Amino acid sequence: MTPTHTFGTFFLPGPTDVREEVMAAMMQPMIAHRGSAFEQLFERLQRGLRPVFKTERPVYISSSSATGMMEAAIRCAPQGRVLSLVNGAFSERFAHIASMCARDVDRYDVGWGQIHTIPQLEERLSMRKYAVITVVHSETSTGALNDVRAISDCAHRHGVVCLIDSVSGAGGAELRFDEWKLDYVLTGSQKAFALPPGISFGVASSDFIDRASGSSARGVYFDLVELDAYARRNQTPSTPALPLFYALEVQLSAIANEGIEARWSRHKSMAARTQDWIAKISDETGKRLANIAPLGSQSPTVSTIRLPADLPSETFTPAVAKKGIVVGNGYGKLKSSTFRIGHMGDHTLDTLDRCLTACASVLRS
Ligand SMILES: *Cc1c(COP(=O)(O)O)cnc(C)c1O
């Protein structure tokens, strides 16, 4: 980390701010990835990762960004028609990946900022036979949080496999893989895990892997059957991004010290603090700011905030940066009209307050 960086100033909703201790961990020497030192490291990582996903299943570690684990999901999912639940840019990407992997895909679109509701999904699933649905847990483009437990239950009632992108969810938003009987969840390193970008994680049920074993065209690099087989012997199929594995070990021990439930509540408090601030600053300045996700379906990790029409994010975020705080522009079609605060990873109410103070002083001026 450059000596000029102060942790607690960088609020992009990915990559997120990384603590110096985690950065420093990457400076360790290389080891053979086909040796016992690596296998021991991998086993320690498994012990740290399982509680984060609340699972007893192996957690795959892919040396790719999270998009790779999205593609893995599609390639290894049962054959048949895909229903993609779309409510923002990343759920749109999931639908796109399915199409580009030659799947027949129907999109079920709701507005950006909205979430998918169960009665409507029930109806959709009874209209046509699907094999798979794709859904994003925390839509990082809009800050809306889907109820993936209810969506997965609904999918299962129709015999449909549910692929969950929890890239900005896992590690920050409640997620219980085993108890919720999920089929497949993926996440990346650079969001609520607060690691540098470059690795990603996947968990699959044993049923999912059994069914995948029987299907061809899974490819090689993103073959979950292969990742599963190697994970069982504490290895990866190809050369792992070792420095990131070292960083992960340090971060998992911090997560274990905090406790995953405490980590989820810290994220909830940060989202609530942001929501309170939006109301207060709107009152005070007469500028109407608003979280674009309705109350009750706001992500604990990211807030997407509508700006007044005369203040595009291209003006707002650089002005905030002049105060030493980096917040995100909107994403995709919300680029100018919103800005985003990634209150995730290792941020706290204290660092968030610093961020909100900087945003407030720009809005007041
Ligand atoms: C960031 C993000 C992705 C993409 O992750 P990469 O690591 O850039 O491949 C996918 N889905 C969601 C919800 C994200 O937030």
Tab-separated table of C-alpha atoms and ligand atoms in Angstrom:
chain	number	residue	atom	x	y	z
A	1	MET	CA	0.000	0.000	0.000
A	2	THR	CA	1.398	3.406	-0.830
A	3	PRO	CA	2.318	5.242	2.355
A	4	THR	CA	-0.111	8.019	1.393
A	5	HIS	CA	-3.168	5.756	1.556
A	6	THR	CA	-5.263	5.947	4.688
A	7	PHE	CA	-7.667	3.061	5.220
A	8	GLY	CA	-11.233	4.255	5.456
A	9	THR	CA	-11.261	6.734	2.575
A	10	PHE	CA	-12.111	4.505	-0.389
A	11	PHE	CA	-15.824	3.707	-0.771
A	12	LEU	CA	-16.220	2.225	-4.242
A	13	PRO	CA	-18.659	-0.687	-4.246
A	14	GLY	CA	-15.788	-2.775	-5.562
A	15	PRO	CA	-12.946	-2.941	-5.355
A	16	THR	CA	-13.262	-1.945	-1.709
A	17	ASP	CA	-10.691	-0.537	0.674
A	18	VAL	CA	-8.097	-3.105	1.773
A	19	ARG	CA	-6.373	-2.969	5.140
A	20	GLU	CA	-2.600	-2.663	5.185
A	21	GLU	CA	-2.151	-5.948	7.067
A	22	VAL	CA	-3.947	-7.733	4.229
A	23	MET	CA	-1.838	-6.000	1.568
A	24	ALA	CA	1.346	-6.881	3.469
A	25	ALA	CA	0.403	-10.567	3.590
A	26	MET	CA	0.880	-10.750	-0.175
A	27	MET	CA	4.622	-10.139	0.201
A	28	GLN	CA	5.335	-13.715	1.305
A	29	PRO	CA	7.585	-15.956	-0.836
A	30	MET	CA	6.148	-18.308	-3.438
A	31	ILE	CA	5.644	-21.979	-2.627
A	32	ALA	CA	4.975	-25.009	-4.835
A	33	HIS	CA	1.273	-25.458	-5.385
A	34	ARG	CA	1.750	-29.204	-5.556
A	35	GLY	CA	3.241	-29.595	-2.128
A	36	SER	CA	2.209	-30.081	1.453
A	37	ALA	CA	2.727	-26.446	2.488
A	38	PHE	CA	0.134	-25.392	-0.070
A	39	GLU	CA	-2.244	-28.183	0.901
A	40	GLN	CA	-2.023	-27.084	4.515
A	41	LEU	CA	-2.681	-23.484	3.509
A	42	PHE	CA	-5.682	-24.577	1.420
A	43	GLU	CA	-7.060	-26.567	4.333
A	44	ARG	CA	-6.742	-23.570	6.674
A	45	LEU	CA	-8.517	-21.439	4.084
A	46	GLN	CA	-11.354	-23.979	3.940
A	47	ARG	CA	-11.734	-23.810	7.711
A	48	GLY	CA	-12.036	-20.027	7.475
A	49	LEU	CA	-14.294	-19.946	4.427
A	50	ARG	CA	-16.938	-22.456	5.516
A	51	PRO	CA	-18.323	-20.273	8.336
A	52	VAL	CA	-18.529	-17.290	5.955
A	53	PHE	CA	-20.908	-19.235	3.698
A	54	LYS	CA	-22.396	-21.207	6.599
A	55	THR	CA	-21.620	-24.455	4.862
A	56	GLU	CA	-19.887	-27.771	5.364
A	57	ARG	CA	-19.345	-28.039	1.606
A	58	PRO	CA	-15.944	-27.292	0.059
A	59	VAL	CA	-15.532	-23.656	-0.991
A	60	TYR	CA	-13.916	-23.397	-4.430
A	61	ILE	CA	-11.303	-20.711	-4.875
A	62	SER	CA	-10.908	-19.621	-8.477
A	63	SER	CA	-8.013	-17.476	-9.666
A	64	SER	CA	-10.331	-15.313	-11.701
A	65	SER	CA	-12.619	-12.422	-11.042
A	66	ALA	CA	-16.191	-13.258	-10.061
A	67	THR	CA	-17.456	-13.221	-13.640
A	68	GLY	CA	-15.532	-16.470	-14.103
A	69	MET	CA	-17.563	-18.132	-11.365
A	70	MET	CA	-20.743	-16.816	-13.041
A	71	GLU	CA	-19.693	-18.501	-16.265
A	72	ALA	CA	-18.821	-21.659	-14.307
A	73	ALA	CA	-22.350	-21.691	-12.904
A	74	ILE	CA	-23.921	-21.580	-16.340
A	75	ARG	CA	-21.580	-24.112	-17.900
A	76	CYS	CA	-22.146	-26.629	-15.120
A	77	ALA	CA	-25.873	-26.105	-14.557
A	78	PRO	CA	-28.402	-28.697	-15.761
A	79	GLN	CA	-29.309	-28.520	-19.443
A	80	GLY	CA	-32.499	-26.709	-20.355
A	81	ARG	CA	-34.064	-23.283	-20.533
A	82	VAL	CA	-32.766	-20.514	-18.251
A	83	LEU	CA	-34.882	-17.832	-16.606
A	84	SER	CA	-32.731	-14.834	-15.687
A	85	LEU	CA	-34.095	-12.503	-13.041
A	86	VAL	CA	-32.891	-9.049	-14.079
A	87	ASN	CA	-33.050	-5.946	-11.890
A	88	GLY	CA	-29.796	-4.174	-12.693
A	89	ALA	CA	-26.502	-4.382	-14.559
A	90	PHE	CA	-25.014	-7.470	-12.940
A	91	SER	CA	-28.152	-9.570	-13.202
A	92	GLU	CA	-28.216	-8.482	-16.845
A	93	ARG	CA	-24.646	-9.755	-17.157
A	94	PHE	CA	-25.733	-13.161	-15.780
A	95	ALA	CA	-28.423	-13.361	-18.500
A	96	HIS	CA	-25.855	-12.338	-21.102
A	97	ILE	CA	-23.383	-15.018	-19.994
A	98	ALA	CA	-26.128	-17.640	-20.244
A	99	SER	CA	-26.934	-16.521	-23.806
A	100	MET	CA	-23.271	-16.488	-24.794
A	101	CYS	CA	-22.918	-20.045	-23.469
A	102	ALA	CA	-25.600	-20.973	-26.012
A	103	ARG	CA	-28.436	-21.360	-23.516
A	104	ASP	CA	-32.035	-20.536	-24.317
A	105	VAL	CA	-32.674	-17.630	-21.994
A	106	ASP	CA	-35.825	-15.797	-20.996
A	107	ARG	CA	-35.345	-12.592	-19.059
A	108	TYR	CA	-37.671	-11.612	-16.282
A	109	ASP	CA	-37.064	-7.858	-15.922
A	110	VAL	CA	-38.241	-5.652	-13.097
A	111	GLY	CA	-37.214	-1.998	-12.766
A	112	TRP	CA	-33.699	-1.088	-11.670
A	113	GLY	CA	-33.870	-0.599	-7.906
A	114	GLN	CA	-36.703	-3.134	-7.569
A	115	ILE	CA	-36.465	-6.730	-6.375
A	116	HIS	CA	-38.119	-9.942	-7.545
A	117	THR	CA	-41.175	-10.986	-5.568
A	118	ILE	CA	-42.359	-14.522	-4.934
A	119	PRO	CA	-45.978	-14.504	-6.206
A	120	GLN	CA	-44.828	-13.064	-9.541
A	121	LEU	CA	-41.988	-15.569	-9.762
A	122	GLU	CA	-44.364	-18.450	-8.967
A	123	GLU	CA	-46.538	-17.342	-11.824
A	124	ARG	CA	-43.611	-17.034	-14.185
A	125	LEU	CA	-42.323	-20.498	-13.306
A	126	SER	CA	-45.720	-22.113	-13.821
A	127	MET	CA	-46.033	-20.600	-17.306
A	128	ARG	CA	-43.086	-22.435	-18.814
A	129	LYS	CA	-40.687	-25.247	-17.955
A	130	TYR	CA	-37.277	-23.979	-16.857
A	131	ALA	CA	-34.195	-25.910	-15.755
A	132	VAL	CA	-32.327	-23.033	-14.157
A	133	ILE	CA	-32.844	-19.533	-12.822
A	134	THR	CA	-30.141	-16.913	-12.309
A	135	VAL	CA	-30.458	-14.227	-9.656
A	136	VAL	CA	-28.272	-11.565	-8.069
A	137	HIS	CA	-28.443	-11.316	-4.278
A	138	SER	CA	-27.173	-7.742	-3.789
A	139	GLU	CA	-27.480	-5.837	-7.116
A	140	THR	CA	-24.362	-3.691	-6.886
A	141	SER	CA	-25.632	-1.325	-9.587
A	142	THR	CA	-28.771	-0.406	-7.641
A	143	GLY	CA	-28.251	-1.429	-4.003
A	144	ALA	CA	-31.356	-3.652	-4.052
A	145	LEU	CA	-31.279	-6.915	-2.087
A	146	ASN	CA	-33.183	-9.931	-3.377
A	147	ASP	CA	-34.510	-12.466	-0.882
A	148	VAL	CA	-32.470	-15.329	-2.303
A	149	ARG	CA	-33.684	-17.785	0.277
A	150	ALA	CA	-37.328	-17.312	-0.765
A	151	ILE	CA	-36.391	-17.224	-4.453
A	152	SER	CA	-34.424	-20.454	-4.139
A	153	ASP	CA	-37.316	-22.131	-2.261
A	154	CYS	CA	-39.691	-20.983	-4.968
A	155	ALA	CA	-37.393	-22.351	-7.695
A	156	HIS	CA	-37.171	-25.690	-5.895
A	157	ARG	CA	-40.973	-25.980	-5.681
A	158	HIS	CA	-40.888	-25.956	-9.497
A	159	GLY	CA	-37.917	-28.326	-9.781
A	160	VAL	CA	-35.643	-25.506	-10.948
A	161	VAL	CA	-31.986	-25.048	-9.973
A	162	CYS	CA	-31.132	-21.594	-8.607
A	163	LEU	CA	-27.776	-19.956	-9.390
A	164	ILE	CA	-26.977	-17.095	-7.030
A	165	ASP	CA	-24.535	-14.258	-7.644
A	166	SER	CA	-23.748	-12.933	-4.178
A	167	VAL	CA	-20.704	-10.923	-5.230
A	168	SER	CA	-21.505	-7.883	-3.104
A	169	GLY	CA	-23.548	-9.978	-0.661
A	170	ALA	CA	-21.431	-12.803	0.776
A	171	GLY	CA	-19.397	-11.662	3.761
A	172	GLY	CA	-21.684	-8.652	4.320
A	173	ALA	CA	-25.272	-9.822	3.913
A	174	GLU	CA	-26.822	-12.795	5.683
A	175	LEU	CA	-26.318	-15.954	3.666
A	176	ARG	CA	-26.674	-19.518	4.957
A	177	PHE	CA	-25.798	-22.017	2.254
A	178	ASP	CA	-26.626	-25.270	4.050
A	179	GLU	CA	-29.635	-24.168	6.091
A	180	TRP	CA	-31.232	-22.431	3.112
A	181	LYS	CA	-30.504	-25.510	0.925
A	182	LEU	CA	-28.979	-23.430	-1.837
A	183	ASP	CA	-27.710	-24.973	-5.081
A	184	TYR	CA	-24.872	-22.649	-6.014
A	185	VAL	CA	-23.497	-19.351	-4.731
A	186	LEU	CA	-20.579	-17.359	-6.073
A	187	THR	CA	-18.761	-14.290	-4.856
A	188	GLY	CA	-15.630	-12.257	-5.531
A	189	SER	CA	-12.701	-11.216	-3.363
A	190	GLN	CA	-12.947	-7.452	-3.843
A	191	LYS	CA	-16.364	-6.653	-2.413
A	192	ALA	CA	-17.520	-7.515	1.120
A	193	PHE	CA	-14.487	-9.769	1.662
A	194	ALA	CA	-12.307	-6.620	1.410
A	195	LEU	CA	-9.486	-8.373	-0.406
A	196	PRO	CA	-7.736	-7.128	-3.513
A	197	PRO	CA	-9.427	-8.208	-6.755
A	198	GLY	CA	-8.303	-11.369	-8.512
A	199	ILE	CA	-9.853	-14.419	-6.889
A	200	SER	CA	-13.419	-15.575	-6.493
A	201	PHE	CA	-15.332	-18.213	-4.569
A	202	GLY	CA	-18.058	-20.715	-5.328
A	203	VAL	CA	-20.054	-23.200	-3.265
A	204	ALA	CA	-22.171	-25.907	-4.886
A	205	SER	CA	-24.467	-28.499	-3.338
A	206	SER	CA	-23.484	-32.138	-3.770
A	207	ASP	CA	-26.582	-32.625	-5.942
A	208	PHE	CA	-25.474	-29.824	-8.211
A	209	ILE	CA	-22.027	-31.389	-8.654
A	210	ASP	CA	-23.489	-34.887	-9.187
A	211	ARG	CA	-25.751	-33.616	-11.955
A	212	ALA	CA	-22.940	-31.571	-13.484
A	213	SER	CA	-20.684	-34.663	-13.660
A	214	GLY	CA	-23.064	-36.163	-16.185
A	215	SER	CA	-23.046	-33.219	-18.536
A	216	SER	CA	-20.555	-32.374	-21.258
A	217	ALA	CA	-19.393	-28.957	-22.505
A	218	ARG	CA	-18.415	-27.803	-19.025
A	219	GLY	CA	-15.177	-26.460	-20.440
A	220	VAL	CA	-11.930	-26.708	-18.501
A	221	TYR	CA	-10.983	-23.615	-16.511
A	222	PHE	CA	-14.439	-23.061	-15.059
A	223	ASP	CA	-15.382	-26.692	-14.546
A	224	LEU	CA	-16.866	-26.915	-11.050
A	225	VAL	CA	-16.626	-30.724	-11.084
A	226	GLU	CA	-12.869	-30.364	-11.466
A	227	LEU	CA	-12.646	-27.617	-8.823
A	228	ASP	CA	-14.653	-29.837	-6.484
A	229	ALA	CA	-12.419	-32.860	-7.024
A	230	TYR	CA	-9.253	-30.836	-6.419
A	231	ALA	CA	-10.665	-28.994	-3.399
A	232	ARG	CA	-11.255	-32.370	-1.774
A	233	ARG	CA	-7.508	-32.945	-1.820
A	234	ASN	CA	-6.754	-29.353	-0.851
A	235	GLN	CA	-5.542	-28.353	-4.272
A	236	THR	CA	-6.549	-26.272	-7.244
A	237	PRO	CA	-6.626	-27.642	-10.818
A	238	SER	CA	-4.252	-24.941	-12.125
A	239	THR	CA	-1.742	-22.513	-10.627
A	240	PRO	CA	-3.449	-20.473	-7.903
A	241	ALA	CA	-2.920	-16.723	-7.392
A	242	LEU	CA	-0.748	-17.378	-4.344
A	243	PRO	CA	-0.359	-13.799	-3.070
A	244	LEU	CA	-4.137	-13.480	-2.890
A	245	PHE	CA	-4.378	-16.791	-1.057
A	246	TYR	CA	-1.949	-15.377	1.534
A	247	ALA	CA	-4.067	-12.244	1.829
A	248	LEU	CA	-7.182	-14.381	2.191
A	249	GLU	CA	-5.699	-16.264	5.121
A	250	VAL	CA	-5.068	-13.050	7.033
A	251	GLN	CA	-8.513	-11.698	6.203
A	252	LEU	CA	-10.284	-14.918	7.206
A	253	SER	CA	-8.749	-14.759	10.631
A	254	ALA	CA	-10.025	-11.179	11.019
A	255	ILE	CA	-13.477	-12.337	9.895
A	256	ALA	CA	-13.384	-15.215	12.379
A	257	ASN	CA	-12.408	-12.829	15.175
A	258	GLU	CA	-15.298	-10.541	14.381
A	259	GLY	CA	-17.736	-13.424	13.803
A	260	ILE	CA	-19.805	-13.648	10.627
A	261	GLU	CA	-23.088	-12.687	12.343
A	262	ALA	CA	-21.436	-9.595	13.841
A	263	ARG	CA	-20.092	-8.766	10.397
A	264	TRP	CA	-23.600	-8.993	8.925
A	265	SER	CA	-24.957	-6.658	11.624
A	266	ARG	CA	-22.141	-4.158	11.135
A	267	HIS	CA	-23.130	-3.973	7.469
A	268	LYS	CA	-26.794	-3.505	8.364
A	269	SER	CA	-25.900	-0.641	10.682
A	270	MET	CA	-23.861	1.043	7.961
A	271	ALA	CA	-26.790	0.820	5.519
A	272	ALA	CA	-29.158	2.217	8.161
A	273	ARG	CA	-26.746	5.059	8.940
A	274	THR	CA	-26.611	5.931	5.240
A	275	GLN	CA	-30.403	5.851	4.986
A	276	ASP	CA	-30.740	8.237	7.980
A	277	TRP	CA	-28.167	10.536	6.463
A	278	ILE	CA	-30.074	10.701	3.141
A	279	ALA	CA	-33.197	11.907	4.969
A	280	LYS	CA	-31.291	14.426	7.095
A	281	ILE	CA	-29.221	15.973	4.327
A	282	SER	CA	-32.265	16.210	2.028
A	283	ASP	CA	-34.166	18.097	4.736
A	284	GLU	CA	-31.270	20.336	5.544
A	285	THR	CA	-30.288	21.315	1.979
A	286	GLY	CA	-33.701	21.094	0.332
A	287	LYS	CA	-32.025	18.854	-2.268
A	288	ARG	CA	-34.006	15.702	-2.808
A	289	LEU	CA	-31.700	12.720	-2.526
A	290	ALA	CA	-33.139	9.217	-2.375
A	291	ASN	CA	-31.994	5.623	-2.108
A	292	ILE	CA	-33.289	4.103	-5.330
A	293	ALA	CA	-34.041	0.793	-3.595
A	294	PRO	CA	-37.194	0.936	-1.446
A	295	LEU	CA	-36.967	0.544	2.326
A	296	GLY	CA	-37.051	-3.117	3.259
A	297	SER	CA	-35.126	-4.235	0.162
A	298	GLN	CA	-31.949	-2.205	0.570
A	299	SER	CA	-28.638	-3.983	0.444
A	300	PRO	CA	-26.560	-3.799	3.629
A	301	THR	CA	-23.398	-3.366	1.551
A	302	VAL	CA	-24.106	-0.720	-1.069
A	303	SER	CA	-26.400	2.308	-1.358
A	304	THR	CA	-27.282	3.794	-4.739
A	305	ILE	CA	-28.412	7.346	-4.143
A	306	ARG	CA	-30.313	9.505	-6.618
A	307	LEU	CA	-28.774	12.969	-7.025
A	308	PRO	CA	-30.648	16.209	-7.737
A	309	ALA	CA	-31.080	16.768	-11.494
A	310	ASP	CA	-28.630	19.706	-11.530
A	311	LEU	CA	-25.871	17.716	-9.860
A	312	PRO	CA	-24.687	14.819	-12.049
A	313	SER	CA	-22.358	12.266	-10.479
A	314	GLU	CA	-19.623	13.403	-12.888
A	315	THR	CA	-19.601	16.691	-10.937
A	316	PHE	CA	-20.408	15.297	-7.506
A	317	THR	CA	-17.921	12.443	-7.124
A	318	PRO	CA	-14.824	14.481	-8.151
A	319	ALA	CA	-15.865	17.173	-5.661
A	320	VAL	CA	-16.076	14.527	-2.932
A	321	ALA	CA	-12.687	13.179	-4.047
A	322	LYS	CA	-11.196	16.657	-3.442
A	323	LYS	CA	-12.171	16.144	0.201
A	324	GLY	CA	-10.135	12.929	0.260
A	325	ILE	CA	-13.002	10.456	-0.068
A	326	VAL	CA	-13.681	8.222	-3.057
A	327	VAL	CA	-17.309	7.291	-3.740
A	328	GLY	CA	-18.619	5.590	-6.870
A	329	ASN	CA	-20.478	6.996	-9.836
A	330	GLY	CA	-23.713	5.323	-10.792
A	331	TYR	CA	-23.488	2.189	-12.932
A	332	GLY	CA	-24.760	1.659	-16.461
A	333	LYS	CA	-27.863	3.668	-17.171
A	334	LEU	CA	-27.741	5.193	-13.666
A	335	LYS	CA	-24.203	6.512	-14.183
A	336	SER	CA	-24.985	10.244	-14.043
A	337	SER	CA	-28.184	10.330	-12.034
A	338	THR	CA	-26.915	8.414	-8.984
A	339	PHE	CA	-23.787	7.879	-6.930
A	340	ARG	CA	-22.906	4.805	-4.919
A	341	ILE	CA	-21.396	4.278	-1.494
A	342	GLY	CA	-19.855	0.884	-0.914
A	343	HIS	CA	-20.224	0.557	2.858
A	344	MET	CA	-18.816	-2.907	2.850
A	345	GLY	CA	-15.856	-5.029	3.764
A	346	ASP	CA	-13.852	-3.548	6.602
A	347	HIS	CA	-15.596	-0.182	6.706
A	348	THR	CA	-17.146	0.815	10.019
A	349	LEU	CA	-19.657	3.395	11.200
A	350	ASP	CA	-16.659	5.635	11.918
A	351	THR	CA	-15.154	5.482	8.440
A	352	LEU	CA	-18.644	5.778	6.938
A	353	ASP	CA	-19.310	8.936	8.969
A	354	ARG	CA	-16.174	10.435	7.445
A	355	CYS	CA	-17.520	9.597	3.997
A	356	LEU	CA	-20.972	11.025	4.709
A	357	THR	CA	-19.446	14.209	6.117
A	358	ALA	CA	-17.474	14.741	2.906
A	359	CYS	CA	-20.585	14.097	0.778
A	360	ALA	CA	-22.603	16.494	2.950
A	361	SER	CA	-20.101	19.312	2.622
A	362	VAL	CA	-20.241	19.049	-1.176
A	363	LEU	CA	-24.066	19.065	-1.101
A	364	ARG	CA	-24.084	22.135	1.148
A	365	SER	CA	-21.757	24.140	-1.077
B	1	LIG	C1	-18.633	-6.863	-9.025
B	1	LIG	C2	-19.751	-7.760	-9.382
B	1	LIG	C3	-19.653	-8.736	-10.382
B	1	LIG	C4	-18.443	-8.876	-11.254
B	1	LIG	O1	-17.343	-9.224	-10.552
B	1	LIG	P1	-15.895	-9.248	-11.255
B	1	LIG	O2	-15.054	-9.622	-10.094
B	1	LIG	O3	-15.660	-7.871	-11.765
B	1	LIG	O4	-15.901	-10.248	-12.325
B	1	LIG	C5	-20.728	-9.568	-10.602
B	1	LIG	N1	-21.866	-9.447	-9.900
B	1	LIG	C6	-22.006	-8.521	-8.936
B	1	LIG	C7	-23.294	-8.437	-8.186
B	1	LIG	C8	-20.957	-7.650	-8.651
B	1	LIG	O5	-21.097	-6.737	-7.684
